[in-house]
Coordinates of N, CA and C in Angstrom, one line a residue:
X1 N 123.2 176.4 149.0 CA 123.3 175.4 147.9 C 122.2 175.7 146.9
X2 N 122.7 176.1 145.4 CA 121.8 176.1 144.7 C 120.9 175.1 143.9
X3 N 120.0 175.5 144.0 CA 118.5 173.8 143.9 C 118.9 173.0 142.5
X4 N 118.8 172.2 142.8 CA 119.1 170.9 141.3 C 117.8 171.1 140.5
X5 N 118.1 171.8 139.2 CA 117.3 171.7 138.3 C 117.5 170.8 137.5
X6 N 116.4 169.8 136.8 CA 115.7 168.6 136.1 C 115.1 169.3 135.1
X7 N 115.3 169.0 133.8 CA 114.2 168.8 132.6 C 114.5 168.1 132.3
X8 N 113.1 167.7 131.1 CA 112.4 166.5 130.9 C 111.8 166.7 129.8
X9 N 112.2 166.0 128.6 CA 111.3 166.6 127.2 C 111.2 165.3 126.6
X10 N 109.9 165.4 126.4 CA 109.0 164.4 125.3 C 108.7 164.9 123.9
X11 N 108.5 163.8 123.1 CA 108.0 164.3 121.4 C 106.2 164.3 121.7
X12 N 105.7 165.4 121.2 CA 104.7 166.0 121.5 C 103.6 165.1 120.4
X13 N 103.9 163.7 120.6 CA 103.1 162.7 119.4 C 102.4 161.7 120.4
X14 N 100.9 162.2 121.0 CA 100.0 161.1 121.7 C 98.6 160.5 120.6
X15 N 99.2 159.5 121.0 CA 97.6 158.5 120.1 C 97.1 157.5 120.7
X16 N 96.0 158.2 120.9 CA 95.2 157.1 121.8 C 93.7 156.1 121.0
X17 N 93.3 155.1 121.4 CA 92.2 154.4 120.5 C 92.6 153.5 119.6
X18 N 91.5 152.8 119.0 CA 91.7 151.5 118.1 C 92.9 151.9 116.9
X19 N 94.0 150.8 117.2 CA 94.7 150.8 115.8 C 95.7 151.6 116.4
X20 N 95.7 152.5 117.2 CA 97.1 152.9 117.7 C 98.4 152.5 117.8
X21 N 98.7 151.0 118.8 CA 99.8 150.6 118.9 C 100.3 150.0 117.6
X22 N 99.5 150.1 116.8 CA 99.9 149.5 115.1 C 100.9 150.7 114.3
X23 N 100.3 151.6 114.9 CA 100.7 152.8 114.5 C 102.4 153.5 114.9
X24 N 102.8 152.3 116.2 CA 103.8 152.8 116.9 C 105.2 152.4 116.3
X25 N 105.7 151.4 115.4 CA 106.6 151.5 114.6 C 107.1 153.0 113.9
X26 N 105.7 153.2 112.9 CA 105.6 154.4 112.6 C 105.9 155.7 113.1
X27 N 106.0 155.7 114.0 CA 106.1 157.0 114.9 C 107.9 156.9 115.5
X28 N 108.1 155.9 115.8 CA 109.5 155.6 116.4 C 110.3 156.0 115.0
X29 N 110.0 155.2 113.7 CA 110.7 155.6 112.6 C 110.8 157.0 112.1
X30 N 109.6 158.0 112.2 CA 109.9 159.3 112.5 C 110.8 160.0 112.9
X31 N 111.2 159.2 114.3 CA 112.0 160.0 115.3 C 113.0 159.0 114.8
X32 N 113.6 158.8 114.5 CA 115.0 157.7 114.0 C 115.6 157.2 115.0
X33 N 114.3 156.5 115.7 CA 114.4 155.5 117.1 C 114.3 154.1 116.5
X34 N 115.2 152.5 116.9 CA 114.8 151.6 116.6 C 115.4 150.4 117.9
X35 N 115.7 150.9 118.8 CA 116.2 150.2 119.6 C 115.3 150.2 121.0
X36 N 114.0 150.3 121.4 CA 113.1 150.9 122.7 C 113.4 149.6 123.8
X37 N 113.3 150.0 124.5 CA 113.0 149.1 125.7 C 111.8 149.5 126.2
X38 N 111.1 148.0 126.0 CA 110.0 148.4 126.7 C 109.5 147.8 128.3
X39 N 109.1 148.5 128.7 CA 109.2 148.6 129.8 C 107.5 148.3 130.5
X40 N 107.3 147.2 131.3 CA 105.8 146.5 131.4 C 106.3 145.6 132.6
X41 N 105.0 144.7 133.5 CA 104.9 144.1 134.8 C 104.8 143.4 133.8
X42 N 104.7 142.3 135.4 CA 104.4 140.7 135.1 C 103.3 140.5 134.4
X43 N 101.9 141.1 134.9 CA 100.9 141.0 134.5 C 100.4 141.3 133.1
X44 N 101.1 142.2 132.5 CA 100.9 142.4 131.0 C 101.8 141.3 130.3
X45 N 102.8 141.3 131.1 CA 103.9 140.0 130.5 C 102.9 138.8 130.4
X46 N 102.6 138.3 131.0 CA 101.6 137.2 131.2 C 100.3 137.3 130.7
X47 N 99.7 138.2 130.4 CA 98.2 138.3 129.7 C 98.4 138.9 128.1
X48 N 100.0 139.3 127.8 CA 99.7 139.0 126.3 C 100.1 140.5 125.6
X49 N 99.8 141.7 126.1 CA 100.0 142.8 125.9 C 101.3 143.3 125.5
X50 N 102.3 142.8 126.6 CA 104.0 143.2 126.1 C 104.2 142.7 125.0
X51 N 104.0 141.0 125.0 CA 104.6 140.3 123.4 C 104.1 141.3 122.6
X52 N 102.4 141.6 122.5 CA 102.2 142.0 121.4 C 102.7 143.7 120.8
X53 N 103.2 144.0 121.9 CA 104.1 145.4 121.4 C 105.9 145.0 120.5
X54 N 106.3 143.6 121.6 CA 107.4 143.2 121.0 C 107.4 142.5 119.6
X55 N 105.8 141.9 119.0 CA 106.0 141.5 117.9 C 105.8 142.6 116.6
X56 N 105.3 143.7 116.9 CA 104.8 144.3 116.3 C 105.6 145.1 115.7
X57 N 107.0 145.8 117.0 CA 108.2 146.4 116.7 C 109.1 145.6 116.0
X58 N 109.4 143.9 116.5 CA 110.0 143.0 115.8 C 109.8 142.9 114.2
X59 N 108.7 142.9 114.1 CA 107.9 142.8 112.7 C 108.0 143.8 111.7
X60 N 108.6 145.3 111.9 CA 109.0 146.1 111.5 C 110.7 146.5 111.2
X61 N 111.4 145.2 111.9 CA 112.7 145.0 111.7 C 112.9 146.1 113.1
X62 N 112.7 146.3 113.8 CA 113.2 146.8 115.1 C 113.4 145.6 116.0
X63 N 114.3 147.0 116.8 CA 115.2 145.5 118.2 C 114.6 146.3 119.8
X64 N 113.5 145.5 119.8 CA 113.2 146.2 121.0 C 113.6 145.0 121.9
X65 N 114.0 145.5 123.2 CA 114.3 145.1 124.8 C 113.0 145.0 125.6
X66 N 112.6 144.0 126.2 CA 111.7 143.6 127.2 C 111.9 143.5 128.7
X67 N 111.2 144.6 129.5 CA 112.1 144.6 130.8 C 110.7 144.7 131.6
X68 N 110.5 143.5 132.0 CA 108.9 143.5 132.9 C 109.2 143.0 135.0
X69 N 110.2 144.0 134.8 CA 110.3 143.8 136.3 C 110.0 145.4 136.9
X70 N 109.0 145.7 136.8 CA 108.5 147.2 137.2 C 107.8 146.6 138.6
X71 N 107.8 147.9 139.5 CA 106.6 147.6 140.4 C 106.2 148.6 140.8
X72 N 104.9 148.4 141.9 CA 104.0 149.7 142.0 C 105.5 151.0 143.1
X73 N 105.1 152.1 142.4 CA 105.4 153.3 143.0 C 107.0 153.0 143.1
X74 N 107.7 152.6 142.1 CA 108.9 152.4 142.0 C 109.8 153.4 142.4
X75 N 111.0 152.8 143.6 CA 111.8 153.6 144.2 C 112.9 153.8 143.1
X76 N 114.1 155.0 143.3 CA 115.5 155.0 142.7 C 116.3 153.5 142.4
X77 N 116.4 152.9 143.4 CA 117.1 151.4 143.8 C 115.9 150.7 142.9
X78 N 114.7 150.6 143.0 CA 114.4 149.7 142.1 C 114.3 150.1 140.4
X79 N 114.8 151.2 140.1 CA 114.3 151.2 139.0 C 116.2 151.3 138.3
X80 N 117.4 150.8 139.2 CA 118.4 150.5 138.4 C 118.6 149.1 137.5
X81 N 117.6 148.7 138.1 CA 117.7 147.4 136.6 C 117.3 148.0 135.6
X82 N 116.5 148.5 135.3 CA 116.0 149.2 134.2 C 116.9 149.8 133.5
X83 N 117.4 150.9 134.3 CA 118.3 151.7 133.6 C 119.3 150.6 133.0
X84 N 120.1 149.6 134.1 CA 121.1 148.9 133.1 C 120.7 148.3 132.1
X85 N 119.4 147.7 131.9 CA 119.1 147.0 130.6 C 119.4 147.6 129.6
X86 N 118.7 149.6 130.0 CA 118.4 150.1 128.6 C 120.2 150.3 128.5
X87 N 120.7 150.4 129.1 CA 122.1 150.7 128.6 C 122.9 149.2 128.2
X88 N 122.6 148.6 128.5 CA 123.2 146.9 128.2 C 122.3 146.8 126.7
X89 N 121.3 147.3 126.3 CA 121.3 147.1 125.1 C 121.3 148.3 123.6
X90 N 121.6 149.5 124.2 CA 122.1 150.7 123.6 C 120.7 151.0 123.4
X91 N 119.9 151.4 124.3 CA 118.1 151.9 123.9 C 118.3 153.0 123.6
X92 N 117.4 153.6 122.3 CA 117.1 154.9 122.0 C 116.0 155.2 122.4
X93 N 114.7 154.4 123.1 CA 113.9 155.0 123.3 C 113.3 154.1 124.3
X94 N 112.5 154.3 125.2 CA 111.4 153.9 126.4 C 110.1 153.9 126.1
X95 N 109.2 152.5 125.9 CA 108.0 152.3 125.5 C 107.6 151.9 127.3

């Protein structure tokens, strides 16, 4: 049996430091992305972090998806809710 080959390709755009996530609209509009699901725990859900990605993208007239049921070292089986959200809401991109 011949081995199951996987790739995996990212946009080669990292920004790290003050003013960054301000910056992330901008970067999704580059790539003629406007629909992300983002993807975050309870704990950022609850301490403030996620909203402020969702108002930020909202605020730019994007439609981002919020899916904060992640957990540590996530299995196949748990990461099918994910996948159906991003497809239940036609995501172009994964934050």
């Amino acid at each position: 049996v011949p081995p199951t080959i996987s790739q995996f390709s990212q946009p080669g755009d990292l920004r790290v430091g003050g003013g960054a996530l301000a910056q992330l609209p901008d970067v999704l509009k580059r790539l003629g992305l406007c629909r992300p699901l983002v993807v975050t725990d309870r704990f950022l859900l609850d301490t403030g972090p996620a909203r402020r990605v969702m108002t930020i993208l909202e605020a730019q007239g994007m439609t981002p998806r919020l899916f904060h049921e992640t957990v540590p070292d996530p299995t196949t089986d748990s990461l099918k809710a994910a996948v159906a959200a991003a497809g239940e809401h036609g995501c172009d991109a994964v934050i």
